[in-house]
Every structure is written in structure tokens, then in C-alpha cells.
Amino acid sequence: IHPSIHPLINSMISRKNRLLISSFVLTILVTLFKNSIGGEIVSLNDATFEHQTQASTGMTTGSWLLFFKATRCPHCQKLEPEYELLSRDEELMEQGVVLGTINIMESPKTANRFMIRGFPTLIYLHKKKLYRYSGKRDYQSIKEFIQSVGSNYKGGGQEGTLEGIIGEDIPPPPSQLESWVKMAKAVGMELYDAALGKSGIAGYAILALVGMLMAIFVGIFAMFFMPAKKVKTS
């Protein structure tokens, strides 16, 4: 080989090595970036919910899967690892699904807004519609539900209908009066279920507590507001 060709060959090899190294570094950076955004679950509360989700103003931040939970709920704790898997699912990320959690004990207004009566409760917000999930609480079942909503969503007169699941209109942020009315309605429904025996021992305990409170209230009312009987004197 002519001596003048050696520098050219070395330059080509060096350039090839640089390209390989650059490609390798880029692959690592992309992987690290995906891992950094993957697994993110947004913690929401009464103050941040509407701003983050834009549920009633266009939903430009994407579709939201909402996990309503309570801190000491064992069923909620059992669902959390499955929810974590959903947050790392690349297909859901590409679909624009954002995962959020709401502690109903700390966010009563949001819980009342969506009429949350038990936990864990999963709600999917998609294209200005609300879908309540009632299937198995595992990663694959929930993912299939989300993808079904995304692929089978229909517009026009059947907007929001999915294989027998009717998408509800997303309720707007309630006023203070509406919050009280919804809270009273939720309490009434819980008492009704308890009276029918649907809530088990806890339901009967609630009924007993309500009965005691009503008896105390009636006693106080009678003591202070009922006219005292006049004693006849001879």
C-alpha cells in the first residue's frame, strides 16, 4: 500500500470509531431519558387537580388514569405495584396516558366531584369523557381497558360508548353549595347501602352511630327548645 494512503485509512477508521462511540453514547442517553420519565405518577389534590389535568377545559395535557385511594387501605396498597407497572409502560406513554393518584382523605372536594364511594377507584379521562373501571385490578387488565377506550372510542351520536361502558361527561369543578349537596348525597347512598346490608358489619356500625347521634340531637333539642311543663300549684 502506498504510504500516502495510510493517513487516509487511519482517518476513516478514526471517523468510524467516533460514529460508533457517538451512537453508543446516544443510545445510553435515550435509555436514561426514558427511564427518567418512565414510572412518573403525578400526585394530585384539590388545589392542583384542575390545573394539572385540565379535565373541564380541553384536556390538553393528555388522557389521565386516576387512582383514588386511601392511605391505610390494604386493597389500595395491593394495587400500587400494578399501577407502577402501568406508569412504566412505553405503549401507554406513547398513547399520551398520564397517571395520577388522589388521596381521598386529603382531597374531599375532588372525591365528591367524581362521586367516589369506595377505594381503590380507577377513573379514566379520555377525550372529555369519564370512564369508570370495574375490572380486575391487575396491570394487564387495566392496560387492555385503556387501550380499548383509545381504539374503540366513537364520535357522533354514540360518543363515549365503549362495549357497553357509557362514558360520562366530566363534571366541572363544583361550587361550595354543590360540594355540600354531593357530600350529602354520598352519605345518603352509603346509609342506604348499609340499611340493605351491602356494607357488612361496617355498614351496621355506621347505622348504629347515626342512630346514636340522632338520639343525642333529639335529646338536646328537647332539653333546650321544648317548653317545660308547668307544675300546678294548689
PDB file of C-alpha atoms in Angstrom:
ATOM      1  CA  ILE A   1       0.000   0.000   0.000  1.00  0.00           C
ATOM      2  CA  HIS A   2       1.309   3.407  -0.922  1.00  0.00           C
ATOM      3  CA  PRO A   3       2.465   5.352   2.166  1.00  0.00           C
ATOM      4  CA  SER A   4       0.177   8.291   1.351  1.00  0.00           C
ATOM      5  CA  ILE A   5      -2.892   6.060   1.745  1.00  0.00           C
ATOM      6  CA  HIS A   6      -2.155   5.137   5.381  1.00  0.00           C
ATOM      7  CA  PRO A   7      -3.272   8.510   6.825  1.00  0.00           C
ATOM      8  CA  LEU A   8      -6.498   8.314   4.829  1.00  0.00           C
ATOM      9  CA  ILE A   9      -7.250   4.797   6.130  1.00  0.00           C
ATOM     10  CA  ASN A  10      -6.456   5.832   9.679  1.00  0.00           C
ATOM     11  CA  SER A  11      -8.725   8.846   9.308  1.00  0.00           C
ATOM     12  CA  MET A  12     -11.593   6.676   8.026  1.00  0.00           C
ATOM     13  CA  ILE A  13     -11.146   4.190  10.887  1.00  0.00           C
ATOM     14  CA  SER A  14     -10.990   7.002  13.405  1.00  0.00           C
ATOM     15  CA  ARG A  15     -14.139   8.581  11.954  1.00  0.00           C
ATOM     16  CA  LYS A  16     -15.915   5.216  12.077  1.00  0.00           C
ATOM     17  CA  ASN A  17     -14.918   4.728  15.694  1.00  0.00           C
ATOM     18  CA  ARG A  18     -16.168   8.188  16.577  1.00  0.00           C
ATOM     19  CA  LEU A  19     -19.514   7.428  14.934  1.00  0.00           C
ATOM     20  CA  LEU A  20     -19.790   4.134  16.812  1.00  0.00           C
ATOM     21  CA  ILE A  21     -18.937   5.794  20.108  1.00  0.00           C
ATOM     22  CA  SER A  22     -21.381   8.636  19.452  1.00  0.00           C
ATOM     23  CA  SER A  23     -24.131   6.177  18.576  1.00  0.00           C
ATOM     24  CA  PHE A  24     -23.425   4.163  21.731  1.00  0.00           C
ATOM     25  CA  VAL A  25     -23.484   7.257  23.935  1.00  0.00           C
ATOM     26  CA  LEU A  26     -26.705   8.469  22.291  1.00  0.00           C
ATOM     27  CA  THR A  27     -28.360   5.094  22.939  1.00  0.00           C
ATOM     28  CA  ILE A  28     -27.392   5.269  26.601  1.00  0.00           C
ATOM     29  CA  LEU A  29     -28.720   8.828  26.917  1.00  0.00           C
ATOM     30  CA  VAL A  30     -32.034   7.911  25.288  1.00  0.00           C
ATOM     31  CA  THR A  31     -32.401   4.917  27.608  1.00  0.00           C
ATOM     32  CA  LEU A  32     -31.634   7.056  30.654  1.00  0.00           C
ATOM     33  CA  PHE A  33     -34.128   9.687  29.489  1.00  0.00           C
ATOM     34  CA  LYS A  34     -36.867   7.084  29.066  1.00  0.00           C
ATOM     35  CA  ASN A  35     -36.146   5.685  32.496  1.00  0.00           C
ATOM     36  CA  SER A  36     -36.244   9.160  33.999  1.00  0.00           C
ATOM     37  CA  ILE A  37     -39.717   9.930  32.594  1.00  0.00           C
ATOM     38  CA  GLY A  38     -40.988   6.402  32.928  1.00  0.00           C
ATOM     39  CA  GLY A  39     -42.618   5.500  36.198  1.00  0.00           C
ATOM     40  CA  GLU A  40     -43.731   9.045  36.922  1.00  0.00           C
ATOM     41  CA  ILE A  41     -47.030   9.132  38.795  1.00  0.00           C
ATOM     42  CA  VAL A  42     -48.424  12.597  39.448  1.00  0.00           C
ATOM     43  CA  SER A  43     -49.734  13.205  42.956  1.00  0.00           C
ATOM     44  CA  LEU A  44     -52.882  15.336  42.736  1.00  0.00           C
ATOM     45  CA  ASN A  45     -55.007  17.114  45.325  1.00  0.00           C
ATOM     46  CA  ASP A  46     -57.897  19.580  45.491  1.00  0.00           C
ATOM     47  CA  ALA A  47     -55.601  22.530  44.797  1.00  0.00           C
ATOM     48  CA  THR A  48     -53.726  21.059  41.814  1.00  0.00           C
ATOM     49  CA  PHE A  49     -56.219  18.695  40.171  1.00  0.00           C
ATOM     50  CA  GLU A  50     -57.877  21.002  37.645  1.00  0.00           C
ATOM     51  CA  HIS A  51     -54.668  22.845  36.761  1.00  0.00           C
ATOM     52  CA  GLN A  52     -52.772  19.615  36.114  1.00  0.00           C
ATOM     53  CA  THR A  53     -55.447  17.589  34.314  1.00  0.00           C
ATOM     54  CA  GLN A  54     -57.423  20.417  32.670  1.00  0.00           C
ATOM     55  CA  ALA A  55     -60.322  17.993  32.929  1.00  0.00           C
ATOM     56  CA  SER A  56     -63.013  20.565  32.232  1.00  0.00           C
ATOM     57  CA  THR A  57     -61.053  22.881  29.926  1.00  0.00           C
ATOM     58  CA  GLY A  58     -59.938  20.729  26.985  1.00  0.00           C
ATOM     59  CA  MET A  59     -57.573  18.110  28.461  1.00  0.00           C
ATOM     60  CA  THR A  60     -54.568  19.375  26.501  1.00  0.00           C
ATOM     61  CA  THR A  61     -52.216  17.638  28.938  1.00  0.00           C
ATOM     62  CA  GLY A  62     -53.335  14.201  27.691  1.00  0.00           C
ATOM     63  CA  SER A  63     -55.586  11.397  28.850  1.00  0.00           C
ATOM     64  CA  TRP A  64     -55.486  10.687  32.584  1.00  0.00           C
ATOM     65  CA  LEU A  65     -55.810   7.470  34.538  1.00  0.00           C
ATOM     66  CA  LEU A  66     -56.763   8.449  38.079  1.00  0.00           C
ATOM     67  CA  PHE A  67     -56.224   6.253  41.125  1.00  0.00           C
ATOM     68  CA  PHE A  68     -58.387   7.332  44.072  1.00  0.00           C
ATOM     69  CA  LYS A  69     -57.009   5.761  47.229  1.00  0.00           C
ATOM     70  CA  ALA A  70     -56.786   5.948  50.995  1.00  0.00           C
ATOM     71  CA  THR A  71     -53.561   5.760  52.971  1.00  0.00           C
ATOM     72  CA  ARG A  72     -54.355   2.688  55.088  1.00  0.00           C
ATOM     73  CA  CYS A  73     -56.466   0.835  52.534  1.00  0.00           C
ATOM     74  CA  PRO A  74     -54.962  -2.683  52.043  1.00  0.00           C
ATOM     75  CA  HIS A  75     -56.602  -3.062  48.616  1.00  0.00           C
ATOM     76  CA  CYS A  76     -55.024   0.230  47.541  1.00  0.00           C
ATOM     77  CA  GLN A  77     -51.621  -0.954  48.725  1.00  0.00           C
ATOM     78  CA  LYS A  78     -52.063  -4.159  46.744  1.00  0.00           C
ATOM     79  CA  LEU A  79     -52.874  -2.190  43.583  1.00  0.00           C
ATOM     80  CA  GLU A  80     -49.894   0.182  43.840  1.00  0.00           C
ATOM     81  CA  PRO A  81     -47.274  -2.204  42.303  1.00  0.00           C
ATOM     82  CA  GLU A  82     -49.604  -2.855  39.348  1.00  0.00           C
ATOM     83  CA  TYR A  83     -50.088   0.885  38.949  1.00  0.00           C
ATOM     84  CA  GLU A  84     -46.324   1.377  38.988  1.00  0.00           C
ATOM     85  CA  LEU A  85     -46.014  -1.096  36.101  1.00  0.00           C
ATOM     86  CA  LEU A  86     -48.600   0.885  34.144  1.00  0.00           C
ATOM     87  CA  SER A  87     -46.583   4.063  34.661  1.00  0.00           C
ATOM     88  CA  ARG A  88     -43.553   2.399  33.038  1.00  0.00           C
ATOM     89  CA  ASP A  89     -45.442   1.005  30.042  1.00  0.00           C
ATOM     90  CA  GLU A  90     -43.994   2.555  26.867  1.00  0.00           C
ATOM     91  CA  GLU A  91     -47.140   1.918  24.811  1.00  0.00           C
ATOM     92  CA  LEU A  92     -49.234   3.894  27.268  1.00  0.00           C
ATOM     93  CA  MET A  93     -46.659   6.678  27.315  1.00  0.00           C
ATOM     94  CA  GLU A  94     -46.733   6.842  23.518  1.00  0.00           C
ATOM     95  CA  GLN A  95     -50.531   6.920  23.703  1.00  0.00           C
ATOM     96  CA  GLY A  96     -50.262  10.036  25.890  1.00  0.00           C
ATOM     97  CA  VAL A  97     -51.667   8.477  29.058  1.00  0.00           C
ATOM     98  CA  VAL A  98     -50.710  10.255  32.274  1.00  0.00           C
ATOM     99  CA  LEU A  99     -51.128   8.508  35.620  1.00  0.00           C
ATOM    100  CA  GLY A 100     -52.251  10.335  38.726  1.00  0.00           C
ATOM    101  CA  THR A 101     -53.150   9.481  42.311  1.00  0.00           C
ATOM    102  CA  ILE A 102     -55.573  11.247  44.648  1.00  0.00           C
ATOM    103  CA  ASN A 103     -55.737  10.589  48.381  1.00  0.00           C
ATOM    104  CA  ILE A 104     -59.453  10.970  49.075  1.00  0.00           C
ATOM    105  CA  MET A 105     -58.861  11.766  52.745  1.00  0.00           C
ATOM    106  CA  GLU A 106     -56.770  14.788  51.757  1.00  0.00           C
ATOM    107  CA  SER A 107     -58.835  15.775  48.697  1.00  0.00           C
ATOM    108  CA  PRO A 108     -62.532  15.525  49.655  1.00  0.00           C
ATOM    109  CA  LYS A 109     -63.675  18.058  47.039  1.00  0.00           C
ATOM    110  CA  THR A 110     -62.224  16.069  44.144  1.00  0.00           C
ATOM    111  CA  ALA A 111     -63.568  12.822  45.605  1.00  0.00           C
ATOM    112  CA  ASN A 112     -67.049  14.336  45.894  1.00  0.00           C
ATOM    113  CA  ARG A 113     -66.791  15.836  42.411  1.00  0.00           C
ATOM    114  CA  PHE A 114     -66.369  12.358  40.911  1.00  0.00           C
ATOM    115  CA  MET A 115     -68.738  10.693  43.395  1.00  0.00           C
ATOM    116  CA  ILE A 116     -66.100   8.338  44.794  1.00  0.00           C
ATOM    117  CA  ARG A 117     -67.846   5.926  47.143  1.00  0.00           C
ATOM    118  CA  GLY A 118     -65.130   3.353  47.709  1.00  0.00           C
ATOM    119  CA  PHE A 119     -61.458   2.742  47.167  1.00  0.00           C
ATOM    120  CA  PRO A 120     -59.444   1.900  45.315  1.00  0.00           C
ATOM    121  CA  THR A 121     -61.325   3.505  42.421  1.00  0.00           C
ATOM    122  CA  LEU A 122     -59.872   3.899  38.932  1.00  0.00           C
ATOM    123  CA  ILE A 123     -61.256   6.508  36.546  1.00  0.00           C
ATOM    124  CA  TYR A 124     -60.004   7.139  33.014  1.00  0.00           C
ATOM    125  CA  LEU A 125     -60.431  10.598  31.489  1.00  0.00           C
ATOM    126  CA  HIS A 126     -60.274  10.469  27.697  1.00  0.00           C
ATOM    127  CA  LYS A 127     -61.451  12.995  25.097  1.00  0.00           C
ATOM    128  CA  LYS A 128     -63.646  14.912  27.535  1.00  0.00           C
ATOM    129  CA  LYS A 129     -65.324  11.714  28.756  1.00  0.00           C
ATOM    130  CA  LEU A 130     -65.060   9.822  32.024  1.00  0.00           C
ATOM    131  CA  TYR A 131     -64.829   6.018  32.151  1.00  0.00           C
ATOM    132  CA  ARG A 132     -65.131   4.130  35.437  1.00  0.00           C
ATOM    133  CA  TYR A 133     -63.058   0.959  35.623  1.00  0.00           C
ATOM    134  CA  SER A 134     -64.642  -2.047  37.327  1.00  0.00           C
ATOM    135  CA  GLY A 135     -62.490  -4.928  36.088  1.00  0.00           C
ATOM    136  CA  LYS A 136     -59.646  -6.899  37.635  1.00  0.00           C
ATOM    137  CA  ARG A 137     -57.081  -4.834  39.481  1.00  0.00           C
ATOM    138  CA  ASP A 138     -54.008  -6.047  37.663  1.00  0.00           C
ATOM    139  CA  TYR A 139     -51.599  -4.434  35.206  1.00  0.00           C
ATOM    140  CA  GLN A 140     -52.681  -6.297  32.061  1.00  0.00           C
ATOM    141  CA  SER A 141     -56.437  -5.927  32.598  1.00  0.00           C
ATOM    142  CA  ILE A 142     -56.192  -2.195  33.266  1.00  0.00           C
ATOM    143  CA  LYS A 143     -53.915  -1.683  30.259  1.00  0.00           C
ATOM    144  CA  GLU A 144     -56.336  -3.536  27.978  1.00  0.00           C
ATOM    145  CA  PHE A 145     -59.152  -1.331  29.257  1.00  0.00           C
ATOM    146  CA  ILE A 146     -57.211   1.858  28.477  1.00  0.00           C
ATOM    147  CA  GLN A 147     -56.254   0.671  25.013  1.00  0.00           C
ATOM    148  CA  SER A 148     -59.826  -0.414  24.313  1.00  0.00           C
ATOM    149  CA  VAL A 149     -61.095   3.046  25.179  1.00  0.00           C
ATOM    150  CA  GLY A 150     -58.481   4.580  22.894  1.00  0.00           C
ATOM    151  CA  SER A 151     -59.181   2.307  19.926  1.00  0.00           C
ATOM    152  CA  ASN A 152     -62.968   1.903  20.174  1.00  0.00           C
ATOM    153  CA  TYR A 153     -63.895   5.447  21.059  1.00  0.00           C
ATOM    154  CA  LYS A 154     -66.717   6.624  18.786  1.00  0.00           C
ATOM    155  CA  GLY A 155     -67.826  10.126  17.978  1.00  0.00           C
ATOM    156  CA  GLY A 156     -71.167  11.488  16.859  1.00  0.00           C
ATOM    157  CA  GLY A 157     -74.343  10.227  18.447  1.00  0.00           C
ATOM    158  CA  GLN A 158     -72.584   7.298  20.137  1.00  0.00           C
ATOM    159  CA  GLU A 159     -69.802   9.414  21.574  1.00  0.00           C
ATOM    160  CA  GLY A 160     -68.284   7.912  24.677  1.00  0.00           C
ATOM    161  CA  THR A 161     -69.795   4.439  24.265  1.00  0.00           C
ATOM    162  CA  LEU A 162     -67.418   1.503  24.634  1.00  0.00           C
ATOM    163  CA  GLU A 163     -68.612  -2.098  24.595  1.00  0.00           C
ATOM    164  CA  GLY A 164     -71.477  -1.381  26.964  1.00  0.00           C
ATOM    165  CA  ILE A 165     -69.479   1.089  29.058  1.00  0.00           C
ATOM    166  CA  ILE A 166     -71.014   4.533  28.816  1.00  0.00           C
ATOM    167  CA  GLY A 167     -68.607   7.420  29.072  1.00  0.00           C
ATOM    168  CA  GLU A 168     -69.944  10.084  31.398  1.00  0.00           C
ATOM    169  CA  ASP A 169     -69.489  13.799  30.927  1.00  0.00           C
ATOM    170  CA  ILE A 170     -66.658  15.035  33.106  1.00  0.00           C
ATOM    171  CA  PRO A 171     -68.233  17.071  35.928  1.00  0.00           C
ATOM    172  CA  PRO A 172     -66.995  20.663  36.236  1.00  0.00           C
ATOM    173  CA  PRO A 173     -65.386  21.875  39.452  1.00  0.00           C
ATOM    174  CA  PRO A 174     -68.297  22.228  41.900  1.00  0.00           C
ATOM    175  CA  SER A 175     -69.238  25.332  43.827  1.00  0.00           C
ATOM    176  CA  GLN A 176     -69.249  25.188  47.626  1.00  0.00           C
ATOM    177  CA  LEU A 177     -73.000  24.544  47.664  1.00  0.00           C
ATOM    178  CA  GLU A 178     -72.664  21.773  45.067  1.00  0.00           C
ATOM    179  CA  SER A 179     -69.881  20.206  47.147  1.00  0.00           C
ATOM    180  CA  TRP A 180     -72.164  20.078  50.185  1.00  0.00           C
ATOM    181  CA  VAL A 181     -75.015  18.621  48.132  1.00  0.00           C
ATOM    182  CA  LYS A 182     -72.765  15.930  46.633  1.00  0.00           C
ATOM    183  CA  MET A 183     -71.355  15.099  50.059  1.00  0.00           C
ATOM    184  CA  ALA A 184     -74.851  14.750  51.494  1.00  0.00           C
ATOM    185  CA  LYS A 185     -75.843  12.576  48.536  1.00  0.00           C
ATOM    186  CA  ALA A 186     -72.794  10.342  49.020  1.00  0.00           C
ATOM    187  CA  VAL A 187     -73.552   9.967  52.742  1.00  0.00           C
ATOM    188  CA  GLY A 188     -77.173   9.148  51.932  1.00  0.00           C
ATOM    189  CA  MET A 189     -76.146   6.462  49.436  1.00  0.00           C
ATOM    190  CA  GLU A 190     -73.762   4.935  51.958  1.00  0.00           C
ATOM    191  CA  LEU A 191     -76.522   4.835  54.584  1.00  0.00           C
ATOM    192  CA  TYR A 192     -78.897   3.304  52.060  1.00  0.00           C
ATOM    193  CA  ASP A 193     -76.395   0.550  51.217  1.00  0.00           C
ATOM    194  CA  ALA A 194     -75.791  -0.005  54.923  1.00  0.00           C
ATOM    195  CA  ALA A 195     -79.533  -0.355  55.541  1.00  0.00           C
ATOM    196  CA  LEU A 196     -79.679  -3.019  52.820  1.00  0.00           C
ATOM    197  CA  GLY A 197     -76.771  -4.879  54.392  1.00  0.00           C
ATOM    198  CA  LYS A 198     -74.441  -4.259  51.439  1.00  0.00           C
ATOM    199  CA  SER A 199     -71.688  -2.823  53.615  1.00  0.00           C
ATOM    200  CA  GLY A 200     -71.455  -5.706  56.075  1.00  0.00           C
ATOM    201  CA  ILE A 201     -70.524  -5.117  59.713  1.00  0.00           C
ATOM    202  CA  ALA A 202     -69.098  -1.677  58.921  1.00  0.00           C
ATOM    203  CA  GLY A 203     -72.451  -0.635  57.480  1.00  0.00           C
ATOM    204  CA  TYR A 204     -74.327  -1.710  60.603  1.00  0.00           C
ATOM    205  CA  ALA A 205     -71.799   0.154  62.725  1.00  0.00           C
ATOM    206  CA  ILE A 206     -72.425   3.305  60.677  1.00  0.00           C
ATOM    207  CA  LEU A 207     -76.177   2.933  61.140  1.00  0.00           C
ATOM    208  CA  ALA A 208     -75.745   2.475  64.884  1.00  0.00           C
ATOM    209  CA  LEU A 209     -73.522   5.564  65.079  1.00  0.00           C
ATOM    210  CA  VAL A 210     -76.001   7.653  63.085  1.00  0.00           C
ATOM    211  CA  GLY A 211     -78.828   6.439  65.336  1.00  0.00           C
ATOM    212  CA  MET A 212     -76.907   7.451  68.445  1.00  0.00           C
ATOM    213  CA  LEU A 213     -76.120  10.895  67.006  1.00  0.00           C
ATOM    214  CA  MET A 214     -79.773  11.429  66.093  1.00  0.00           C
ATOM    215  CA  ALA A 215     -80.874  10.404  69.606  1.00  0.00           C
ATOM    216  CA  ILE A 216     -78.394  12.848  71.155  1.00  0.00           C
ATOM    217  CA  PHE A 217     -79.558  15.612  68.806  1.00  0.00           C
ATOM    218  CA  VAL A 218     -83.220  14.982  69.654  1.00  0.00           C
ATOM    219  CA  GLY A 219     -82.382  14.964  73.367  1.00  0.00           C
ATOM    220  CA  ILE A 220     -80.540  18.293  73.168  1.00  0.00           C
ATOM    221  CA  PHE A 221     -83.356  19.804  71.096  1.00  0.00           C
ATOM    222  CA  ALA A 222     -85.959  18.655  73.609  1.00  0.00           C
ATOM    223  CA  MET A 223     -83.908  19.949  76.518  1.00  0.00           C
ATOM    224  CA  PHE A 224     -83.410  23.478  75.224  1.00  0.00           C
ATOM    225  CA  PHE A 225     -86.266  24.157  72.834  1.00  0.00           C
ATOM    226  CA  MET A 226     -89.262  22.172  74.083  1.00  0.00           C
ATOM    227  CA  PRO A 227     -91.405  24.168  76.538  1.00  0.00           C
ATOM    228  CA  ALA A 228     -91.176  22.911  80.107  1.00  0.00           C
ATOM    229  CA  LYS A 229     -94.337  21.534  81.666  1.00  0.00           C
ATOM    230  CA  LYS A 230     -95.895  23.853  84.194  1.00  0.00           C
ATOM    231  CA  VAL A 231     -96.434  22.383  87.639  1.00  0.00           C
ATOM    232  CA  LYS A 232     -99.881  23.128  89.009  1.00  0.00           C
ATOM    233  CA  THR A 233     -99.936  24.512  92.498  1.00  0.00           C
ATOM    234  CA  SER A 234    -102.936  24.160  94.806  1.00  0.00           C
TER     235      SER A 234
END
